[in-house]
GROMACS .gro file of C-alpha atoms in nm:
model
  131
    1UNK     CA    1   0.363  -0.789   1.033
    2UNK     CA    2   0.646  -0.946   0.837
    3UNK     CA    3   0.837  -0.606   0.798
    4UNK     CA    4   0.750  -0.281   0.949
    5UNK     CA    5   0.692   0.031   0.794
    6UNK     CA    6   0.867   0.356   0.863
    7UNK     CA    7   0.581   0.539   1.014
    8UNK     CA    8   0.228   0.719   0.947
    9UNK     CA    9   0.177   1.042   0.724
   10UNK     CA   10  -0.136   1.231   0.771
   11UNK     CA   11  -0.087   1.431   0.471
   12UNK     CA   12  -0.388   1.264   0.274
   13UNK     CA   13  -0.709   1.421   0.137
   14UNK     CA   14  -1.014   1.527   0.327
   15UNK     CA   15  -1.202   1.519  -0.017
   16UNK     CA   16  -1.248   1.154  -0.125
   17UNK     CA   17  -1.596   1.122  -0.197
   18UNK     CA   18  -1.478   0.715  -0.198
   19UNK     CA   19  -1.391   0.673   0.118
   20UNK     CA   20  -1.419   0.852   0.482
   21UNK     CA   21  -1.168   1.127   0.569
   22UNK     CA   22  -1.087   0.896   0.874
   23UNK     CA   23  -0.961   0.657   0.630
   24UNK     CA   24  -0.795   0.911   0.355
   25UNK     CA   25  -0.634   1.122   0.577
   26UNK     CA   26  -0.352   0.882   0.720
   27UNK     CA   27  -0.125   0.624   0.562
   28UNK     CA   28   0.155   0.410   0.703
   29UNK     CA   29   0.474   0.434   0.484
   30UNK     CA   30   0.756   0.277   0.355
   31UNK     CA   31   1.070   0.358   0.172
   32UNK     CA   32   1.406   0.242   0.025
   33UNK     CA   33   1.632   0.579   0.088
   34UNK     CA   34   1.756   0.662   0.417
   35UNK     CA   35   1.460   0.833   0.583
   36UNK     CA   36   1.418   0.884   0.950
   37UNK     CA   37   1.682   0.697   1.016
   38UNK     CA   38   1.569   0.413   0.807
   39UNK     CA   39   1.628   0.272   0.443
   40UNK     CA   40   1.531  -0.020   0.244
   41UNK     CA   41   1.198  -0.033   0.409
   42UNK     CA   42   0.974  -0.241   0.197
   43UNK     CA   43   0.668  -0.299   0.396
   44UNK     CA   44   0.491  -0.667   0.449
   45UNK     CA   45   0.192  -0.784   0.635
   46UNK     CA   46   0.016  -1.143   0.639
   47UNK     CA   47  -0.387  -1.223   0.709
   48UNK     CA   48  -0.408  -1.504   0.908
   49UNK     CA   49  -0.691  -1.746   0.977
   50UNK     CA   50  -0.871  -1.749   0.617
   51UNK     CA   51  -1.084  -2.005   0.508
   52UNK     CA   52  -0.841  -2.181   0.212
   53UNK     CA   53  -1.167  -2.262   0.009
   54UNK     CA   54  -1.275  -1.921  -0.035
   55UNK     CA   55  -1.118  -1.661  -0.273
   56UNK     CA   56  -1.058  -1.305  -0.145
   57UNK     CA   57  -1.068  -0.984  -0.338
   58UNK     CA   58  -0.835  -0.668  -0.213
   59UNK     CA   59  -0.882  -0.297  -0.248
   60UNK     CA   60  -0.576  -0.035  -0.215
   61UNK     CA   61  -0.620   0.330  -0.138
   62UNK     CA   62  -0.351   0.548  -0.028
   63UNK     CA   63  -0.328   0.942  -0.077
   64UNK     CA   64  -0.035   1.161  -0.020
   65UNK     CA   65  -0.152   1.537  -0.099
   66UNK     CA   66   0.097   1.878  -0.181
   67UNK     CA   67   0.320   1.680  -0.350
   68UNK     CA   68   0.445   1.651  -0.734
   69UNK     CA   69   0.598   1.359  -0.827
   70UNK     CA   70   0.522   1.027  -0.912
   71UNK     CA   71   0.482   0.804  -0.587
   72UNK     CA   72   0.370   0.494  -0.761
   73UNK     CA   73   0.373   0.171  -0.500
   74UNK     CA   74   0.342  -0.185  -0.589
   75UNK     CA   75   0.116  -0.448  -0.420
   76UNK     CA   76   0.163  -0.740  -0.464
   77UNK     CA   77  -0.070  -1.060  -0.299
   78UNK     CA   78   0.101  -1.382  -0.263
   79UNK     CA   79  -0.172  -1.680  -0.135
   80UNK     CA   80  -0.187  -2.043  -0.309
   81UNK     CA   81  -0.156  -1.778  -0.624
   82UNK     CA   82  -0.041  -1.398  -0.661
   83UNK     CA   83  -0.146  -1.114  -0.837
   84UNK     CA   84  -0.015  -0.749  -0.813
   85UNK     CA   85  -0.157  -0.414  -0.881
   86UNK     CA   86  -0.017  -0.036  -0.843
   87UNK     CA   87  -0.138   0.250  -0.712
   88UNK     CA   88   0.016   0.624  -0.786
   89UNK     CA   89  -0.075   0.830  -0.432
   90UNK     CA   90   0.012   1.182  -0.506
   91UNK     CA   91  -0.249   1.449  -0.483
   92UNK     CA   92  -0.528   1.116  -0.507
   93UNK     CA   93  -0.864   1.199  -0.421
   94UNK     CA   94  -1.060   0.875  -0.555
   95UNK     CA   95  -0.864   0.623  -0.775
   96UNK     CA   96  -0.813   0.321  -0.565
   97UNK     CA   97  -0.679  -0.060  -0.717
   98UNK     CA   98  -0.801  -0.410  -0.698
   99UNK     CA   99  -0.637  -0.739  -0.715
  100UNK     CA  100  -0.927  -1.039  -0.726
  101UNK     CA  101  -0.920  -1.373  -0.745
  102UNK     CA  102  -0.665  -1.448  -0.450
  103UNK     CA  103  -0.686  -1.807  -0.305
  104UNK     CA  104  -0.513  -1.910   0.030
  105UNK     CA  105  -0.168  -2.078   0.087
  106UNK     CA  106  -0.271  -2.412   0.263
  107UNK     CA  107  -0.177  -2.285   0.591
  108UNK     CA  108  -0.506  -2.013   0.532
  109UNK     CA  109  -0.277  -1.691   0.470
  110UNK     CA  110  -0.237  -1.445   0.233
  111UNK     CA  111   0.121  -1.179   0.230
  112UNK     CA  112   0.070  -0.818   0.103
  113UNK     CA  113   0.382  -0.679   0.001
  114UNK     CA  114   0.474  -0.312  -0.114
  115UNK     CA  115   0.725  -0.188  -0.286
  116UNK     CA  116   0.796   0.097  -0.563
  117UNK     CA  117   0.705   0.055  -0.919
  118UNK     CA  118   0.960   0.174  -1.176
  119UNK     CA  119   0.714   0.501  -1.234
  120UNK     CA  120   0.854   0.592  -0.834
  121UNK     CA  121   1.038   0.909  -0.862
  122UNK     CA  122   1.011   1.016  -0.545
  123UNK     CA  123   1.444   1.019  -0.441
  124UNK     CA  124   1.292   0.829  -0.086
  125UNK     CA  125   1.050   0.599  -0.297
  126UNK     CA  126   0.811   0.632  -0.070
  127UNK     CA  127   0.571   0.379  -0.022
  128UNK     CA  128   0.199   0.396   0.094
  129UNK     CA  129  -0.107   0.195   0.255
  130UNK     CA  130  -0.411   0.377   0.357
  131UNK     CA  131  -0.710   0.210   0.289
   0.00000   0.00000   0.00000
């Protein structure tokens, strides 16, 4: 981890027909409002350990169900290059977002940062990672 996120929600579907409800269920979030006693929690995580001649393809899934607004988060993947895609999690059942092409920083790692988009109207700005 490179910065935490605030905690889990387990307020995701049990109808992705995508992915397992193990998986959709359950998210770990972030957020840039006080929330739980925290603010300006923009969530960061590095993979270690990959091969720097290979290039990696990532998949983001997150669903937050029973809500209304626009939750919209940002990912963005920083290797040798970057690339960033977004993902709106509110009442998702099977949309999901790719970034491709993703090559390794010399040292073999690649960050995965989230953040809200500009489309976030959620007054927390929540953030979300699921799958």
């Amino acid at each position: 981890m490179i910065r935490r996120y605030n905690g889990a929600n387990t307020n995701g579907t049990l109808a992705s027909a995508v992915f397992p409800q193990d998986a959709t269920r359950d998210s770990l979030f972030g957020n840039t409002k006080l929330f739980s006693g925290l603010a300006d929690v923009f969530p960061s995580f590095k993979l270690t350990g990959l091969d720097p001649l290979l290039v990696y393809d990532f998949t983001f899934y997150a669903s937050r169900m029973s809500v209304g607004d626009n939750r919209e988060t940002g990912y963005t993947v920083t290797g040798a290059n970057s690339d960033f895609a977004a993902l709106n999690p509110s009442v998702n059942h099977d949309r999901f977002v790719t970034v491709t092409g993703i090559e390794p920083d010399s040292a073999g790692e690649i960050a995965v940062d989230l953040a809200p988009t500009a489309n976030n109207v959620n007054s927390y700005h929540f953030t979300y990672l699921g799958v």
